[in-house]
mmCIF file of C-alpha atoms and ligand atoms in Angstrom:
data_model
loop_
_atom_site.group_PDB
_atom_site.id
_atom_site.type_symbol
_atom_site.label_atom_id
_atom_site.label_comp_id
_atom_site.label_asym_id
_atom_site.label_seq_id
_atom_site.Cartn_x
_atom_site.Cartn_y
_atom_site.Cartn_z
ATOM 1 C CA UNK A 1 200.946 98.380 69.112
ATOM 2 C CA UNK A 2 200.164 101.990 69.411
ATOM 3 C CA UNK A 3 200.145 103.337 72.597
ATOM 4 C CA UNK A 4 199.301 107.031 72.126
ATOM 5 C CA UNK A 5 197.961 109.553 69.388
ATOM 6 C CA UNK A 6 197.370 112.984 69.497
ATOM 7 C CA UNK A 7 194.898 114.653 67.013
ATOM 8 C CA UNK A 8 193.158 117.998 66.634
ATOM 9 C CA UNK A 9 190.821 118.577 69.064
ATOM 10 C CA UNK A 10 187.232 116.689 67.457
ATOM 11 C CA UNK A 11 183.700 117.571 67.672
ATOM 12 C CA UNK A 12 180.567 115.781 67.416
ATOM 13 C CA UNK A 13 178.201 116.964 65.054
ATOM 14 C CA UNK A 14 175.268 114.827 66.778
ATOM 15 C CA UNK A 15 174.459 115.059 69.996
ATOM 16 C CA UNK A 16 171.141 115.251 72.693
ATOM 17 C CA UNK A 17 171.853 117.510 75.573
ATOM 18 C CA UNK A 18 168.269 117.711 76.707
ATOM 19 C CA UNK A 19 167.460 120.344 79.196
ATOM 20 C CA UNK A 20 166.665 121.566 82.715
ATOM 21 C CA UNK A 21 168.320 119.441 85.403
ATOM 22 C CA UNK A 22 170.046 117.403 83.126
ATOM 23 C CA UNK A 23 171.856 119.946 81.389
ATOM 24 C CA UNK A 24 174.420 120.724 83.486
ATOM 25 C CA UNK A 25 175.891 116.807 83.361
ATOM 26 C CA UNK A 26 175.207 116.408 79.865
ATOM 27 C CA UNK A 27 177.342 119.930 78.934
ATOM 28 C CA UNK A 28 179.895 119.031 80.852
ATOM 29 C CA UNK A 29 180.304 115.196 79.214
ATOM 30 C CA UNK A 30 180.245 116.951 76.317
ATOM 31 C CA UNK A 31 182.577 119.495 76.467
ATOM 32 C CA UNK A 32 184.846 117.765 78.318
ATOM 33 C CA UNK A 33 187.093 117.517 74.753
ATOM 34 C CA UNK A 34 184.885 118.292 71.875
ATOM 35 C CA UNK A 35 185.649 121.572 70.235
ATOM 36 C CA UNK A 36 181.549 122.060 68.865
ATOM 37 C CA UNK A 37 178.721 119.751 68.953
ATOM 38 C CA UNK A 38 175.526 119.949 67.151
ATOM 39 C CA UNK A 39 172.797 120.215 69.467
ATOM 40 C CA UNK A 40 169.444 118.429 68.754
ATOM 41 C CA UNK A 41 166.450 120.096 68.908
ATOM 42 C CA UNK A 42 163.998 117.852 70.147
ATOM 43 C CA UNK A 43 163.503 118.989 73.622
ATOM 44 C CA UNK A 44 159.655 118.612 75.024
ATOM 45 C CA UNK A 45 158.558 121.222 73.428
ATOM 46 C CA UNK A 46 160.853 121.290 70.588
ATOM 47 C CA UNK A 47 163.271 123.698 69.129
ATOM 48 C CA UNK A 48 161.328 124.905 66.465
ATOM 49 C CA UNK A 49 162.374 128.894 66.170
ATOM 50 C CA UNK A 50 164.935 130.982 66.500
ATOM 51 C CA UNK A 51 164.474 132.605 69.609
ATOM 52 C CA UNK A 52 163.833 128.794 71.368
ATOM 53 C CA UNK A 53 167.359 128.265 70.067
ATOM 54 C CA UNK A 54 169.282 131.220 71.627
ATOM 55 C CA UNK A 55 167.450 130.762 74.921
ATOM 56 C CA UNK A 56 168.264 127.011 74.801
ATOM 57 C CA UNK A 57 171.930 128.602 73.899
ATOM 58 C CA UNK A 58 172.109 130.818 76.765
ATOM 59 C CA UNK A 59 170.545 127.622 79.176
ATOM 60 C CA UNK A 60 173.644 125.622 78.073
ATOM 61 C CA UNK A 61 176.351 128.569 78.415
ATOM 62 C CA UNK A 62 174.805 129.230 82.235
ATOM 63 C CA UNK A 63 175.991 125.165 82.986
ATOM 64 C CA UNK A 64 179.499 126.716 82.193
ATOM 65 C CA UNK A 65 180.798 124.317 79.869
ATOM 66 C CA UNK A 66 184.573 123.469 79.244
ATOM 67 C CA UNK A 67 186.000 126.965 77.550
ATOM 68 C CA UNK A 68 187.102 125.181 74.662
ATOM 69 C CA UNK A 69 183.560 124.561 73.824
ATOM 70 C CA UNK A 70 180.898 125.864 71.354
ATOM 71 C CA UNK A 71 177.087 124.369 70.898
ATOM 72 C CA UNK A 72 175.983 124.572 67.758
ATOM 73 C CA UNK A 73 171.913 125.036 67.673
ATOM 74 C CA UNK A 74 169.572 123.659 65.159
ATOM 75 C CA UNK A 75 166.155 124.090 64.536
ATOM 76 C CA UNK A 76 163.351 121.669 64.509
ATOM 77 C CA UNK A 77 161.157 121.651 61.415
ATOM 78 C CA UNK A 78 157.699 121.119 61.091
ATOM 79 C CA UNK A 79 155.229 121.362 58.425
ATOM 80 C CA UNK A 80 154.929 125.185 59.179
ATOM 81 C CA UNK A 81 158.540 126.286 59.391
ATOM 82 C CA UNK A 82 158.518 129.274 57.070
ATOM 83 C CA UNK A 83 161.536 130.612 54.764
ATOM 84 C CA UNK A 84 161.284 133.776 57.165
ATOM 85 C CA UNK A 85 162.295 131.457 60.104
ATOM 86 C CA UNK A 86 165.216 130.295 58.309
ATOM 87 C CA UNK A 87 166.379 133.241 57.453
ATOM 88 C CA UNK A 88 166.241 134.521 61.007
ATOM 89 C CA UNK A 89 168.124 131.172 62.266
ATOM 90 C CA UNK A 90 170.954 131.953 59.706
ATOM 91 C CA UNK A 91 170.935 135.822 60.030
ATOM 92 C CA UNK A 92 171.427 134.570 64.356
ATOM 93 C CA UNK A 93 174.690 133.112 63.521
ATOM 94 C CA UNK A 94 174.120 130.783 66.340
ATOM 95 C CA UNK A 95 171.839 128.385 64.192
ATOM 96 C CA UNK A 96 173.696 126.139 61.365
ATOM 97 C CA UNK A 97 171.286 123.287 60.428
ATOM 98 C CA UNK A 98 167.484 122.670 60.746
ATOM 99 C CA UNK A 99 166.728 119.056 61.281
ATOM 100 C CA UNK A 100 164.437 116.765 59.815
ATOM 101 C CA UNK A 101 162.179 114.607 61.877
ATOM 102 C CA UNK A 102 159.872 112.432 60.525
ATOM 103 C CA UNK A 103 156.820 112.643 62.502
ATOM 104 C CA UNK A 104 156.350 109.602 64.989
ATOM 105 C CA UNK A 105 160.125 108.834 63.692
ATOM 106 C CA UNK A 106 162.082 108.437 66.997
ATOM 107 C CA UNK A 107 161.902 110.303 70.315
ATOM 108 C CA UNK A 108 160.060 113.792 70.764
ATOM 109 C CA UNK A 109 159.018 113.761 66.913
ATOM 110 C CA UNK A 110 155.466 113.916 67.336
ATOM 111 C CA UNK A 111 155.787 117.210 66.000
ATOM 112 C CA UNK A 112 157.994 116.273 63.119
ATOM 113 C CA UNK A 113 157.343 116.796 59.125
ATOM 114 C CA UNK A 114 154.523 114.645 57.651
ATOM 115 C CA UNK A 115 155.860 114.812 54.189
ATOM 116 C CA UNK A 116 159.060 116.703 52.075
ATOM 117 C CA UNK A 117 156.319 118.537 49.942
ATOM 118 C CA UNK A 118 155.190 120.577 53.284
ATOM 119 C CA UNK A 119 158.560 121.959 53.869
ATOM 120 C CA UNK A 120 159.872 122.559 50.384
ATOM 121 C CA UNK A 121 159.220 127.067 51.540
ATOM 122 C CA UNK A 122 161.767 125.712 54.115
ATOM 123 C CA UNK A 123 164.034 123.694 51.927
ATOM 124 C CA UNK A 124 164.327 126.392 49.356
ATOM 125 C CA UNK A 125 165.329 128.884 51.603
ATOM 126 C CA UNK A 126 167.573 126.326 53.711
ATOM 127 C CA UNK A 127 169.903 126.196 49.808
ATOM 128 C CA UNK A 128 169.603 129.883 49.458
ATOM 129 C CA UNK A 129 171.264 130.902 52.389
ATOM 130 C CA UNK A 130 173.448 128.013 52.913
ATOM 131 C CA UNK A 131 171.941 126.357 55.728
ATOM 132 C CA UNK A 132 172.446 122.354 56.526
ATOM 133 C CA UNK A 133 169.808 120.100 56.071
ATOM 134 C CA UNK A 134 170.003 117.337 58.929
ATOM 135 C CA UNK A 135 167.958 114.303 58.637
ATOM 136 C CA UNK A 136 166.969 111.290 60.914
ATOM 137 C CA UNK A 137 165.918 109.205 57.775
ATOM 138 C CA UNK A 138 163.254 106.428 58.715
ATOM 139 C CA UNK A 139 160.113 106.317 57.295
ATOM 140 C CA UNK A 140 157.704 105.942 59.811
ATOM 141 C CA UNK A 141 154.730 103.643 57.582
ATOM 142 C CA UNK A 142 153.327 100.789 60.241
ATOM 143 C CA UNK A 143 153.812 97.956 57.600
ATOM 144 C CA UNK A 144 157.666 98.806 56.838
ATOM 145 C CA UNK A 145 159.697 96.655 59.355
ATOM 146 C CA UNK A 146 162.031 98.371 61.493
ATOM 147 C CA UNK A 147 164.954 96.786 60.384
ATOM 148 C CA UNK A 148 164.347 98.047 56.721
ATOM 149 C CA UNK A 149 162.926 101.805 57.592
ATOM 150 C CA UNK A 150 166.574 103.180 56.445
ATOM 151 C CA UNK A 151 166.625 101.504 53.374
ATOM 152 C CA UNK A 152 162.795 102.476 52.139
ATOM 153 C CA UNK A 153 163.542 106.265 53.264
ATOM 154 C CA UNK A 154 166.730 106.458 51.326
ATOM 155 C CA UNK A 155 164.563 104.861 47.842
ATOM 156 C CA UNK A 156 161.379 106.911 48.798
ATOM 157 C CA UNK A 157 162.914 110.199 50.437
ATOM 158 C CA UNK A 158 166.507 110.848 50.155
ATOM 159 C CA UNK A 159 166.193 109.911 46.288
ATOM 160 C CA UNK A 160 164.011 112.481 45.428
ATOM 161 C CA UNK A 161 165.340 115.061 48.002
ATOM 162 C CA UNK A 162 169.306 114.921 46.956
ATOM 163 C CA UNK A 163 167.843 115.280 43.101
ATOM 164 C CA UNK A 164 165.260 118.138 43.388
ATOM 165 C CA UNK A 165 167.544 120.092 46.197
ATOM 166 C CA UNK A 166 171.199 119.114 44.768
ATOM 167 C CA UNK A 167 172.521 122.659 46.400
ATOM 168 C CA UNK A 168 171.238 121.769 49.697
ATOM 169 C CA UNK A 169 173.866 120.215 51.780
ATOM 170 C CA UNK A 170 172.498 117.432 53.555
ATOM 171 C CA UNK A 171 173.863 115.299 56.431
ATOM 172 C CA UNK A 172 172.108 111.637 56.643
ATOM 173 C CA UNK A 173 172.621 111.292 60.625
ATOM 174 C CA UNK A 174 172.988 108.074 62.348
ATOM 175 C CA UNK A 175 173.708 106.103 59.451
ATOM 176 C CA UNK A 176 173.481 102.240 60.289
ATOM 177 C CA UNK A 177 173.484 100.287 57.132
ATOM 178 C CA UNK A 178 175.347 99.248 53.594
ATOM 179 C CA UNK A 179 172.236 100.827 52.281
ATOM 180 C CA UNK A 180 173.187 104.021 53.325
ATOM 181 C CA UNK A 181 176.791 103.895 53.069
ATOM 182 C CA UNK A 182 176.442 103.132 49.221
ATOM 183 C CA UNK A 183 173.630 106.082 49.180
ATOM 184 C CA UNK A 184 176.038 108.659 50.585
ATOM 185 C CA UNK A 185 179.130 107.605 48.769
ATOM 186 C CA UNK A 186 178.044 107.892 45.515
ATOM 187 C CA UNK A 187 175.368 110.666 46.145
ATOM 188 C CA UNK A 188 177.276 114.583 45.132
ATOM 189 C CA UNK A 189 179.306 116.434 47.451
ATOM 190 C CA UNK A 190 176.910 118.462 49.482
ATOM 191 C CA UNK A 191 175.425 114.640 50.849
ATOM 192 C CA UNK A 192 177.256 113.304 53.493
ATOM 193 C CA UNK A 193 176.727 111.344 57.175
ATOM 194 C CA UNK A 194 177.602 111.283 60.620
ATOM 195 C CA UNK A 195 178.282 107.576 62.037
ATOM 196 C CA UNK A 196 177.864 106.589 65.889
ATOM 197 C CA UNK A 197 179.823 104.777 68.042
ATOM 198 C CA UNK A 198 178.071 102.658 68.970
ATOM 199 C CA UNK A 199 176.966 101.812 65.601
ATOM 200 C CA UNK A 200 180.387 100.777 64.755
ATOM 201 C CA UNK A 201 181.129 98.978 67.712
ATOM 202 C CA UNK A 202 177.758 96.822 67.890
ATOM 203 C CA UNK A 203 175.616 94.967 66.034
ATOM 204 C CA UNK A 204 171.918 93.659 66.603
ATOM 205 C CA UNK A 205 173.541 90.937 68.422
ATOM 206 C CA UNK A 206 174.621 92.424 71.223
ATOM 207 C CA UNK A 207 171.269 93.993 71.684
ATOM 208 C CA UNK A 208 169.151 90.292 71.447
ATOM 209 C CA UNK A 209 171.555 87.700 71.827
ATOM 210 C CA UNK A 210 171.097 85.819 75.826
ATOM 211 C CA UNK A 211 168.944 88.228 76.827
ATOM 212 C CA UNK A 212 167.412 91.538 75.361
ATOM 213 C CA UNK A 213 169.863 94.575 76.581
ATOM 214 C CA UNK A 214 167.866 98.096 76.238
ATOM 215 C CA UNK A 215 170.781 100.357 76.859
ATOM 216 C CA UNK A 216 171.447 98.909 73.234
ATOM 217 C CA UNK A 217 168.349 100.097 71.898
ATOM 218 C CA UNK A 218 168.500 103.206 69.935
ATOM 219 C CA UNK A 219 167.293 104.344 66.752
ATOM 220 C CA UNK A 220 167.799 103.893 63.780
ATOM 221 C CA UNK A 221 168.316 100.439 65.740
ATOM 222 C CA UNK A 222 171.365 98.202 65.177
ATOM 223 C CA UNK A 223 171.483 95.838 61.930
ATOM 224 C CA UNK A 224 173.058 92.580 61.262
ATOM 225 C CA UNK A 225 176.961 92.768 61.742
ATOM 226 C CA UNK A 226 177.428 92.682 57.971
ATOM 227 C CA UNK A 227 176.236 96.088 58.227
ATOM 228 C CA UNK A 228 178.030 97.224 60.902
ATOM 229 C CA UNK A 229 181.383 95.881 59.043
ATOM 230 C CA UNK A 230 180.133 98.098 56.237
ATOM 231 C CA UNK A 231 180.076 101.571 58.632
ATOM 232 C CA UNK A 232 183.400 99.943 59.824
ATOM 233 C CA UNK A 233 184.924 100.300 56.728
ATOM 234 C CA UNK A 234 183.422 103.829 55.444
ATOM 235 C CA UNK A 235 184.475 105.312 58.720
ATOM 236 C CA UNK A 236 187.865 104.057 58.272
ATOM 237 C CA UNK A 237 188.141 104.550 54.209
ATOM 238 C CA UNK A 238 189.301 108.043 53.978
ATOM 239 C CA UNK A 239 185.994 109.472 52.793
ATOM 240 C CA UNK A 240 185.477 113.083 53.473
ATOM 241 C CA UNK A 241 181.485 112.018 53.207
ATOM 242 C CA UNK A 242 182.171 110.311 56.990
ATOM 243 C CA UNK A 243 182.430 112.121 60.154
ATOM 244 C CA UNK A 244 181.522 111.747 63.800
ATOM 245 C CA UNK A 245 178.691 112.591 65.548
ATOM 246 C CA UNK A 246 177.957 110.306 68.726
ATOM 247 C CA UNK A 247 173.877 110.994 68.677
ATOM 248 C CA UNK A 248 174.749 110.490 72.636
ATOM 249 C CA UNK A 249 171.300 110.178 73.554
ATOM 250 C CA UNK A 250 170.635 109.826 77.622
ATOM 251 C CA UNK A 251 167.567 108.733 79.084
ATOM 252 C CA UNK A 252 167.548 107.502 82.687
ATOM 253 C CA UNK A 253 168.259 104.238 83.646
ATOM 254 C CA UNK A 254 164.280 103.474 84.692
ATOM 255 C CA UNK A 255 163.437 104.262 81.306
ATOM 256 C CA UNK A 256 165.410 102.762 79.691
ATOM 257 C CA UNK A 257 164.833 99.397 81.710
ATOM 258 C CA UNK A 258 161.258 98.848 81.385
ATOM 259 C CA UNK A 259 158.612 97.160 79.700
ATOM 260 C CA UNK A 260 158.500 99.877 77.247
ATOM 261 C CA UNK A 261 161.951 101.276 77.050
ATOM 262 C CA UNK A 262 163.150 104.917 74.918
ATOM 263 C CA UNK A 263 165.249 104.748 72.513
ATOM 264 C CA UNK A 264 168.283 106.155 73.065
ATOM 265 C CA UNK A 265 172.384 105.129 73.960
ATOM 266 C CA UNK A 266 174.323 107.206 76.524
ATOM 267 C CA UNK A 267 178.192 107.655 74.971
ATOM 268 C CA UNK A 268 179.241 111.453 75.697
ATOM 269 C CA UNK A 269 181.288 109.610 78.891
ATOM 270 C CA UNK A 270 183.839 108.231 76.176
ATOM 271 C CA UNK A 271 182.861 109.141 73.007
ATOM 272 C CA UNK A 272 186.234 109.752 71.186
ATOM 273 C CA UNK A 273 187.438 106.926 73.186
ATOM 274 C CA UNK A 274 185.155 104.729 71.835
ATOM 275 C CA UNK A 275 185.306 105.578 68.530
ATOM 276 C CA UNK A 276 189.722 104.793 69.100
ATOM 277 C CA UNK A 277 188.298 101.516 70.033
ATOM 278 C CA UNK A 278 186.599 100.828 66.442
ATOM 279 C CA UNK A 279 189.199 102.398 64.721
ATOM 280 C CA UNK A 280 191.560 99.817 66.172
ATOM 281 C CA UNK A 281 189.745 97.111 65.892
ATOM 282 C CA UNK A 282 190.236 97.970 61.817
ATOM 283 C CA UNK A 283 193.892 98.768 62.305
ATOM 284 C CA UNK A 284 193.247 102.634 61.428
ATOM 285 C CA UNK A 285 194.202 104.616 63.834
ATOM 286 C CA UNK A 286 195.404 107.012 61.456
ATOM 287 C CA UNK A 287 192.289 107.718 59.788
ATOM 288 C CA UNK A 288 190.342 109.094 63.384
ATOM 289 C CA UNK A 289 191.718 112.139 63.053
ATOM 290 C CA UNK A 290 189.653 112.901 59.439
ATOM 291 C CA UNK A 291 186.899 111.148 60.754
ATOM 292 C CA UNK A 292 186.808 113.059 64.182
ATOM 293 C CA UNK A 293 188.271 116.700 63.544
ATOM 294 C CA UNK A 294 188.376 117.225 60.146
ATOM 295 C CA UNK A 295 185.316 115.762 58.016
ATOM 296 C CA UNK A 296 183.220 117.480 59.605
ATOM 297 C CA UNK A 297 183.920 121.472 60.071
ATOM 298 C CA UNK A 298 184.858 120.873 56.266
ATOM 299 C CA UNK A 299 181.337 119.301 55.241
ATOM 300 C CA UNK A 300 179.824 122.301 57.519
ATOM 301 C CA UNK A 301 181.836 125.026 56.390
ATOM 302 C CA UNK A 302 183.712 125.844 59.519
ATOM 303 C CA UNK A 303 187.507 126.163 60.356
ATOM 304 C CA UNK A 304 188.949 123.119 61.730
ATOM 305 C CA UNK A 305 189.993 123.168 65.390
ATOM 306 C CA UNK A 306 193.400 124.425 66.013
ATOM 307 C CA UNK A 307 194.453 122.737 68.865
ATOM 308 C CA UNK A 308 194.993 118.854 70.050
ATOM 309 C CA UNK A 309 193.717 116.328 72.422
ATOM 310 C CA UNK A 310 196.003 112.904 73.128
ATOM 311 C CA UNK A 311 194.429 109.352 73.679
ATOM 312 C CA UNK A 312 196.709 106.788 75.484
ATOM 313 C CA UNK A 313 195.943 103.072 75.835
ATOM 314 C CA UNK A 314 195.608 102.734 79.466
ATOM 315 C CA UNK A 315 192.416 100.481 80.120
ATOM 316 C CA UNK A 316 189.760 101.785 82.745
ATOM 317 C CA UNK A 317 186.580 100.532 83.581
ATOM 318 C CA UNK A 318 183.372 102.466 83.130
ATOM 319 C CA UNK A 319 181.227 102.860 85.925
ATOM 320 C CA UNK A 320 177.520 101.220 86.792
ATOM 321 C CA UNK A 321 176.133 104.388 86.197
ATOM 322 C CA UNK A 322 176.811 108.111 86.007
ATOM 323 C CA UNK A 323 174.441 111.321 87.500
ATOM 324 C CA UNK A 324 172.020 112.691 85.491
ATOM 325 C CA UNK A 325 170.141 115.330 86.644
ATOM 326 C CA UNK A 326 168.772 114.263 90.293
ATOM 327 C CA UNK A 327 168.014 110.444 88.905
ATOM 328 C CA UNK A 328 171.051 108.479 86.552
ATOM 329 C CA UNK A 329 171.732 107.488 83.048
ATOM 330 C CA UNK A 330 173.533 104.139 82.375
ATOM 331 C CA UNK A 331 175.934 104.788 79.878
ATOM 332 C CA UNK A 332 177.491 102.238 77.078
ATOM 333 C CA UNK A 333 180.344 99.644 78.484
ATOM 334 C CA UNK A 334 178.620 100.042 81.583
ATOM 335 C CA UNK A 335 180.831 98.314 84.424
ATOM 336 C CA UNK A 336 183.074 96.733 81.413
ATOM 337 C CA UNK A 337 186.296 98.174 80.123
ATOM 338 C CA UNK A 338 187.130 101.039 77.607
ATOM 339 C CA UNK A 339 191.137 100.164 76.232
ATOM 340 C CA UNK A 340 191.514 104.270 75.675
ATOM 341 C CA UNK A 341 191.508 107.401 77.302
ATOM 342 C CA UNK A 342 192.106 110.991 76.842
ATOM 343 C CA UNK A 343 194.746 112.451 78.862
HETATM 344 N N1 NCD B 1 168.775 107.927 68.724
HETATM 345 C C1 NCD B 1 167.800 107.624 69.553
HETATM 346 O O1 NCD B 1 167.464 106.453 69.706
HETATM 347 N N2 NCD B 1 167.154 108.571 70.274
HETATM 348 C C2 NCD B 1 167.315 109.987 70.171
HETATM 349 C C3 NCD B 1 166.601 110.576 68.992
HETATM 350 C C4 NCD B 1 167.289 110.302 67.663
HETATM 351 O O2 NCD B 1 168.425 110.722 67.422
HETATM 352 O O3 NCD B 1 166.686 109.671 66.796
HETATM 353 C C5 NCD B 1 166.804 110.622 71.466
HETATM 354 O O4 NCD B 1 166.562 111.821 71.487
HETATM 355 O O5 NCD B 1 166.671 109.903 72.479
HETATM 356 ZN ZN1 ZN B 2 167.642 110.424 65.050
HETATM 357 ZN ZN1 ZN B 3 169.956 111.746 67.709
#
């Protein structure tokens, strides 16, 4: 049994930091061993220009973040981000994807895009200068049932986006079926797709079976365990299309645990750990270090981190809860035990 691995140092190309109080827990989860993270941009009100995303820069820099760390910012778009916008972002060289919402999608998207058409000004200028295109990709149609909302956006949006933008390099986020695995892997090389944790780790029965668990619920929400086996396996194949990105999403604990709970999973606490954990459990160990360090500054662009980070198996147990802000966020494997850690 393996006991240790070192790798080059990961980052997560996924991740909610929120803002104000918060911030200065969730930067320093983060940053604890990721190299860069992708920040999303939907704070209340949302990230939707460029100078919103330096200031929300500068607010994460003043929490003093580990020194090996970098944020990434994205921008929000709406219906009325302009080419000008996007061209500012890029010219910023702070900004390196816009992200696609769709509105009423997930949480803070009321003020996402209502249909492709609206931002195609956006979308042109996005492949001209060699911006990312990041995408949460539900639909958001009342009659489609939330366990198929992946599949219908992949046939009625990604489809038709991939073909009419095929320079456009676009990164399906969250991924969390076969549907989209089979998408991505046979779409061209500027489509690829970050993969959770906790997607990997979890299926819908965890979330439902003796008793409904809402630290579980997140969106895209889990599926049946024959898709989980499927991000298993696409994860852990090698692919270059596959990287991490832990959509770490905190919320605190009240509500989460109510009678109208967000959506949202806390896993910044142990987020390479956890992923060691799945890649175990398929015997492929060797393939985290594509998956977490390499795959990703490659599908972006960016140089690969140059140094390491090492993992041993020495089992801990995660605590009830952790701070967040003045209140607390309970975080995944809550009060259970995590087999790795980083040392
Ligand atoms: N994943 C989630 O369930 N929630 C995210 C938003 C998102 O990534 O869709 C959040 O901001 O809380
Ligand atoms: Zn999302
Ligand atoms: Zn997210």
């Amino acid at each position: 049994m393996t006991t240790q691995i070192t790798i080059t140092r990961p980052d997560d190309w996924h991740v909610h930091l929120r803002d104000g109080e918060v911030l200065a827990d969730t930067s320093r989860d983060i940053s604890r061993y990721m190299g860069r993270a992708i920040i999303m941009p939907n704070l209340v009100p949302p990230v939707t220009n460029t100078e919103l995303a330096l200031a929300y820069h500068e607010r994460i820099m003043a929490t003093q973040p580990a020194a090996t760390f970098t944020p990434l910012m994205t921008l929000y778009l709406t219906d009325n981000t302009s080419p000008e916008e996007i061209r500012k972002a890029k010219a910023s060289g702070k900004v390196y994807a816009a992200k696609l919402y769709p509105a009423g999608a997930t949480t803070n998207s009321d003020s996402g895009v209502t249909s492709v058409e609206k931002i195609a000004p956006a979308l042109a200028a996005m492949e001209e200068v060699g911006m990312l295109l990041l995408v949460h990709g539900e639909v958001t149609t009342a009659e489609i049932d939330i366990f198929d909302r992946e599949k219908v956006f992949i046939e009625q949006i990604m489809q038709p986006l991939v073909a009419s933008y095929p320079q456009l390099k676009i990164v399906m986020e969250h991924i969390t079926t076969k549907h989209a695995v089979d998408f991505v892997a046979s779409a061209n090389d500027n489509v690829a797709a970050t993969i959770t944790a906790h997607h990997l780790l979890f299926n819908r029965n965890h979330m439902l079976v003796g008793g409904i668990k809402p630290h579980f619920y997140c969106l895209p929400i889990l599926k049946r365990n024959t898709h989980q086996q499927a991000l298993l396996e696409a994860a852990t194949s090698g692919s270059k299309k596959f990287f991490l990105g832990t959509d770490s999403a905190p919320h605190v604990k009240h509500a989460k645990e109510a009678a109208c709970g967000c959506a949202g999973s806390y896993t910044a606490h142990a987020a390479i750990e956890l992923y060691a954990q799945a890649f175990e459990m398929m015997n492929a160990l060797d393939k985290l270090e594509g998956f977490a360090s390499f795959n990703g500054p490659d599908f972006y662009g960016l140089p690969r981190n140059t140094d390491t980070i090492t993992l041993t198996r020495t089992p801990w147990q995660v605590p009830e809860s952790y701070p967040l802000g003045g209140d607390k966020v309970v975080p995944i494997f809550a009060g259970e035990q995590i087999d790795w850690q980083v040392i």
